[in-house]
């Protein structure tokens, strides 16, 4: 696993350089979800493929930016599912973005994820690595080396809310719950980039990130394999919870297709328990 994390460190430095110096414009292509790809999406995907191909332990690559899974080493043990550049829509305003890597042993489904690595490209480069059930490690790239920062551990309750999706299309129970949190003194923290928004909640010790099913997108927007399951592992490892709209653990998801999405909620225990009761699902 350390070899994979080391390769992600190399990838992080290459993508950070790309973001700082590359062309920020659109390509002529759309990905499997129908989003027009940025040239940065395509180039980040190429960097990741190039670096991960060097690892014999990887059987298959599944990228948000590729239509189909790409087998690379028949004898490999892991399936790497990744979002090369999360937050493409906020690159033009110069906000933080990230890359997300879910490391699955065998078939890509929730129960098979063994580790997550994600990177944040902000004023500094950061990387978080998490193994199932172990407190996630956070590092920051300073002066040519990756310096350790305190591990990520959530308090039972936080103060921040990151409410995704178009509010006009929220369900009444979702709106009522989010309103109740603001009524209780929670503060809004939402950039439109899942990786930096979840990172903020993890670093600040708790809160709620929600990307619900809405009347226009009943299955939400965020992709199970590349975004949702990897962060579910991190939140549970940090002492929080990660569930869907039925109160099921996101780590139990079984995608039918690599690009399937799901409503998703990540947070500390108090906020997720409150959400379950607002949605009327089993505690
Ligand atoms: P991307 O991988 O194409 O950047 O899409 C995912 C992003 C998430 O980072 C973020 O939470 C979400 O899309 C925001 O979407 P929207 O602005 O459509 O609500
Ligand atoms: Mg994304």
CSV table of N, CA, C and O and ligand atoms in Angstrom, one decimal, residues 35 64 83 85-88 165 190 192-194 209 211 221-223 227, ligand 1:
chain,number,residue,atom,x,y,z
A,35,UNK,N,-20.2,15.6,-18.6
A,35,UNK,CA,-19.6,16.9,-18.3
A,35,UNK,C,-18.5,17.2,-19.4
A,35,UNK,O,-17.7,16.3,-19.7
A,64,UNK,N,-12.9,8.5,-13.4
A,64,UNK,CA,-14.1,9.4,-13.7
A,64,UNK,C,-14.0,9.9,-15.1
A,64,UNK,O,-15.1,10.2,-15.7
A,83,UNK,N,-10.9,10.0,-9.2
A,83,UNK,CA,-11.4,11.3,-9.8
A,83,UNK,C,-10.1,12.1,-9.9
A,83,UNK,O,-9.6,12.6,-9.0
A,85,UNK,N,-9.4,15.1,-11.1
A,85,UNK,CA,-9.4,16.5,-10.7
A,85,UNK,C,-10.8,16.8,-10.2
A,85,UNK,O,-11.7,17.1,-11.0
A,86,UNK,N,-11.0,16.7,-8.9
A,86,UNK,CA,-12.4,17.0,-8.3
A,86,UNK,C,-12.5,18.5,-8.1
A,86,UNK,O,-11.6,19.2,-7.5
A,87,UNK,N,-13.6,19.1,-8.7
A,87,UNK,CA,-13.8,20.5,-8.5
A,87,UNK,C,-13.4,21.3,-9.8
A,87,UNK,O,-13.1,22.4,-9.8
A,88,UNK,N,-13.6,20.6,-10.9
A,88,UNK,CA,-13.2,21.2,-12.2
A,88,UNK,C,-14.0,22.6,-12.4
A,88,UNK,O,-13.4,23.5,-13.0
A,165,UNK,N,-26.1,20.6,-3.8
A,165,UNK,CA,-27.3,20.4,-4.6
A,165,UNK,C,-28.1,21.7,-4.7
A,165,UNK,O,-27.9,22.6,-3.9
A,190,UNK,N,-19.1,26.1,2.1
A,190,UNK,CA,-19.3,25.4,0.8
A,190,UNK,C,-18.7,26.1,-0.3
A,190,UNK,O,-19.0,27.2,-0.7
A,192,UNK,N,-18.1,24.2,-3.4
A,192,UNK,CA,-18.5,23.6,-4.7
A,192,UNK,C,-17.4,22.6,-5.1
A,192,UNK,O,-17.5,22.0,-6.2
A,193,UNK,N,-16.5,22.3,-4.3
A,193,UNK,CA,-15.5,21.2,-4.5
A,193,UNK,C,-15.6,20.2,-3.4
A,193,UNK,O,-15.4,20.6,-2.2
A,194,UNK,N,-16.0,19.0,-3.7
A,194,UNK,CA,-16.2,18.0,-2.7
A,194,UNK,C,-14.9,17.8,-1.9
A,194,UNK,O,-15.0,17.7,-0.6
A,209,UNK,N,-21.5,17.4,5.6
A,209,UNK,CA,-21.5,17.6,4.2
A,209,UNK,C,-22.6,16.8,3.6
A,209,UNK,O,-22.7,15.6,3.9
A,211,UNK,N,-24.9,15.9,0.0
A,211,UNK,CA,-25.2,16.1,-1.4
A,211,UNK,C,-26.4,15.1,-1.6
A,211,UNK,O,-26.3,14.0,-1.9
A,221,UNK,N,-25.5,13.6,-7.3
A,221,UNK,CA,-24.5,13.9,-8.4
A,221,UNK,C,-23.2,13.2,-8.2
A,221,UNK,O,-22.5,12.9,-9.2
A,222,UNK,N,-22.9,12.9,-6.9
A,222,UNK,CA,-21.5,12.4,-6.7
A,222,UNK,C,-21.4,10.9,-7.0
A,222,UNK,O,-22.3,10.1,-6.7
A,223,UNK,N,-20.3,10.6,-7.5
A,223,UNK,CA,-20.1,9.2,-8.0
A,223,UNK,C,-19.6,8.3,-6.9
A,223,UNK,O,-18.7,8.6,-6.2
A,227,UNK,N,-15.7,9.0,-5.7
A,227,UNK,CA,-15.8,10.1,-4.7
A,227,UNK,C,-16.5,9.7,-3.4
A,227,UNK,O,-15.9,10.0,-2.3
B,1,LIG,P1,-16.4,17.2,-10.7
B,1,LIG,O1,-15.7,15.9,-10.3
B,1,LIG,O2,-16.7,17.2,-12.2
B,1,LIG,O3,-15.6,18.4,-10.3
B,1,LIG,O4,-17.8,17.2,-10.0
B,1,LIG,C1,-18.0,17.0,-8.6
B,1,LIG,C2,-18.2,18.2,-7.9
B,1,LIG,C3,-18.0,18.1,-6.4
B,1,LIG,O5,-16.7,18.4,-6.1
B,1,LIG,C4,-18.9,19.0,-5.8
B,1,LIG,O6,-19.3,18.7,-4.5
B,1,LIG,C5,-20.1,19.0,-6.8
B,1,LIG,O7,-19.6,18.6,-8.0
B,1,LIG,C6,-20.7,20.3,-6.9
B,1,LIG,O8,-21.6,20.2,-7.9
B,1,LIG,P2,-22.7,21.3,-8.2
B,1,LIG,O9,-22.0,22.6,-8.2
B,1,LIG,O10,-23.3,20.9,-9.5
B,1,LIG,O11,-23.7,21.2,-7.1
